[in-house]
CSV table of C-alpha atoms in Angstrom, one decimal:
chain,number,residue,atom,x,y,z
T,1,UNK,CA,-6.5,11.9,12.6
T,2,UNK,CA,-2.8,11.7,11.8
T,3,UNK,CA,-0.4,8.8,11.7
T,4,UNK,CA,3.3,8.5,11.1
T,5,UNK,CA,3.0,5.0,9.7
T,6,UNK,CA,2.6,3.9,6.1
T,7,UNK,CA,1.5,0.4,5.0
T,8,UNK,CA,2.8,-0.7,1.6
T,9,UNK,CA,1.7,-3.8,-0.3
T,10,UNK,CA,2.9,-3.4,-3.9
T,11,UNK,CA,5.6,-1.6,-5.9
T,12,UNK,CA,6.9,0.2,-2.8
T,13,UNK,CA,7.9,-3.1,-1.1
T,14,UNK,CA,11.6,-3.2,-0.2
T,15,UNK,CA,11.9,-6.6,-1.9
T,16,UNK,CA,11.1,-5.1,-5.3
T,17,UNK,CA,14.2,-2.9,-5.2
T,18,UNK,CA,13.1,-0.1,-7.4
T,19,UNK,CA,13.7,3.7,-7.2
T,20,UNK,CA,10.6,4.4,-5.2
T,21,UNK,CA,11.1,1.6,-2.7
T,22,UNK,CA,14.6,2.9,-2.2
T,23,UNK,CA,13.3,6.4,-1.7
T,24,UNK,CA,10.8,5.0,0.9
T,25,UNK,CA,13.7,3.2,2.7
T,26,UNK,CA,15.6,6.5,3.0
T,27,UNK,CA,12.7,8.5,4.4
T,28,UNK,CA,11.1,5.8,6.6
T,29,UNK,CA,12.1,3.0,9.0
T,30,UNK,CA,10.7,-0.5,8.5
T,31,UNK,CA,8.6,-1.5,11.5
T,32,UNK,CA,7.7,-4.9,10.3
T,33,UNK,CA,5.4,-7.1,8.2
T,34,UNK,CA,1.7,-7.0,8.7
T,35,UNK,CA,-1.7,-6.9,7.1
T,36,UNK,CA,-5.0,-5.1,7.0
T,37,UNK,CA,-8.5,-6.3,6.2
T,38,UNK,CA,-8.9,-6.0,2.4
T,39,UNK,CA,-8.9,-7.4,-1.0
T,40,UNK,CA,-5.9,-7.2,-3.4
T,41,UNK,CA,-6.3,-7.0,-7.2
T,42,UNK,CA,-4.0,-7.1,-10.2
T,43,UNK,CA,-4.5,-3.7,-11.9
T,44,UNK,CA,-1.7,-4.0,-14.4
T,45,UNK,CA,1.9,-4.9,-13.6
T,46,UNK,CA,1.0,-3.4,-10.2
T,47,UNK,CA,-1.6,-4.2,-7.6
T,48,UNK,CA,-4.5,-2.2,-6.0
T,49,UNK,CA,-6.1,-2.9,-2.7
T,50,UNK,CA,-9.5,-2.0,-1.2
T,51,UNK,CA,-10.7,-2.3,2.4
T,52,UNK,CA,-13.0,-5.2,3.5
T,53,UNK,CA,-15.1,-5.8,6.5
T,54,UNK,CA,-14.5,-9.5,6.2
T,55,UNK,CA,-11.8,-10.5,8.6
T,56,UNK,CA,-10.8,-13.5,6.5
T,57,UNK,CA,-9.8,-11.2,3.6
T,58,UNK,CA,-6.3,-9.7,4.2
T,59,UNK,CA,-3.8,-7.7,2.3
T,60,UNK,CA,-0.2,-8.4,3.3
T,61,UNK,CA,2.7,-6.0,3.3
T,62,UNK,CA,5.1,-3.9,5.3
T,63,UNK,CA,4.6,-1.1,7.8
T,64,UNK,CA,7.0,1.8,7.9
T,65,UNK,CA,7.5,4.6,10.4
T,66,UNK,CA,7.7,7.9,8.4
T,67,UNK,CA,10.7,10.1,9.3
T,68,UNK,CA,9.7,13.2,7.3
T,69,UNK,CA,5.9,13.1,6.6
T,70,UNK,CA,5.7,16.1,4.3
T,71,UNK,CA,8.7,15.2,2.1
T,72,UNK,CA,7.7,11.5,1.8
T,73,UNK,CA,4.1,12.0,1.0
T,74,UNK,CA,4.7,14.8,-1.5
T,75,UNK,CA,6.7,12.4,-3.6
T,76,UNK,CA,4.6,9.2,-2.9
T,77,UNK,CA,1.3,11.0,-3.5
T,78,UNK,CA,2.6,12.0,-6.9
T,79,UNK,CA,3.9,8.5,-7.7
T,80,UNK,CA,0.5,6.9,-6.7
T,81,UNK,CA,-1.5,9.4,-8.6
T,82,UNK,CA,-3.1,11.1,-5.6
T,83,UNK,CA,-3.9,14.8,-5.4
T,84,UNK,CA,-5.4,17.8,-7.1
T,85,UNK,CA,-2.8,17.9,-9.9
T,86,UNK,CA,-3.4,14.3,-10.9
T,87,UNK,CA,-5.9,13.0,-13.5
T,88,UNK,CA,-9.4,12.5,-12.2
T,89,UNK,CA,-10.6,10.3,-10.8
T,90,UNK,CA,-7.4,9.5,-8.9
T,91,UNK,CA,-6.1,6.0,-9.3
T,92,UNK,CA,-5.6,5.7,-5.6
T,93,UNK,CA,-6.5,7.6,-2.4
T,94,UNK,CA,-4.4,7.8,0.7
T,95,UNK,CA,-6.5,6.6,3.6
T,96,UNK,CA,-6.0,5.6,7.2
T,97,UNK,CA,-6.7,2.0,8.1
T,98,UNK,CA,-6.1,-0.3,11.1
T,99,UNK,CA,-3.2,-2.6,10.3
T,100,UNK,CA,-1.9,-5.5,12.4
T,101,UNK,CA,1.7,-6.4,13.0
T,102,UNK,CA,2.9,-10.1,13.1
T,103,UNK,CA,2.9,-9.9,16.9
T,104,UNK,CA,-0.8,-9.0,16.9
T,105,UNK,CA,-0.4,-5.4,17.8
T,106,UNK,CA,-2.4,-2.9,15.8
T,107,UNK,CA,-1.9,0.6,14.7
T,108,UNK,CA,-3.4,3.3,12.5
T,109,UNK,CA,-1.5,3.6,9.2
T,110,UNK,CA,-1.7,5.4,5.9
T,111,UNK,CA,-2.2,3.1,2.9
T,112,UNK,CA,-2.9,3.8,-0.8
T,113,UNK,CA,-6.2,2.3,-1.6
T,114,UNK,CA,-7.4,1.6,-5.2
T,115,UNK,CA,-10.0,4.2,-6.2
T,116,UNK,CA,-11.6,2.7,-9.3
T,117,UNK,CA,-14.0,-0.2,-9.9
T,118,UNK,CA,-12.6,-3.6,-9.3
T,119,UNK,CA,-15.2,-5.8,-11.0
T,120,UNK,CA,-13.1,-6.4,-14.1
T,121,UNK,CA,-9.8,-7.0,-12.2
T,122,UNK,CA,-8.3,-10.4,-11.2
T,123,UNK,CA,-8.3,-10.8,-7.4
T,124,UNK,CA,-5.1,-11.9,-5.8
T,125,UNK,CA,-6.6,-14.3,-3.4
T,126,UNK,CA,-3.5,-14.8,-1.2
T,127,UNK,CA,-3.5,-11.0,-0.5
T,128,UNK,CA,0.3,-11.1,-1.0
T,129,UNK,CA,1.7,-9.3,-4.1
T,130,UNK,CA,5.2,-10.7,-3.7
T,131,UNK,CA,3.9,-14.3,-3.6
T,132,UNK,CA,1.7,-13.6,-6.6
T,133,UNK,CA,4.6,-12.0,-8.5
T,134,UNK,CA,6.8,-15.0,-7.9
T,135,UNK,CA,4.0,-17.4,-8.9
T,136,UNK,CA,3.1,-15.5,-12.0
T,137,UNK,CA,6.6,-14.9,-13.5
């Protein structure tokens, strides 16, 4: 399956205003805010999310429509530590998930999911990295 959408929940969020979030904004169009069913963890200064089957567990973020799939994902996969040339095991994997927009509509979107054990990580219960970052600092 293929999708031209990307769900971001951490350092790629527009509100964080860094080089990679600016790159994303050049190569994709913001569709809106949304969520997918998952759990969010504090990995370091950045978060990691995993999928969940529990519909009360949500990871909040933004959904983008990708303009140039190949160019965007070549750069973002490298940034997220995904791919053959990255240290193994990869820190993240790029997977398709079902995400929900604020209006209730759903779509299949790519997301970078954390690929290592989470038992030792602090869970961000709100599922919202921006809210967690503001509360923490």
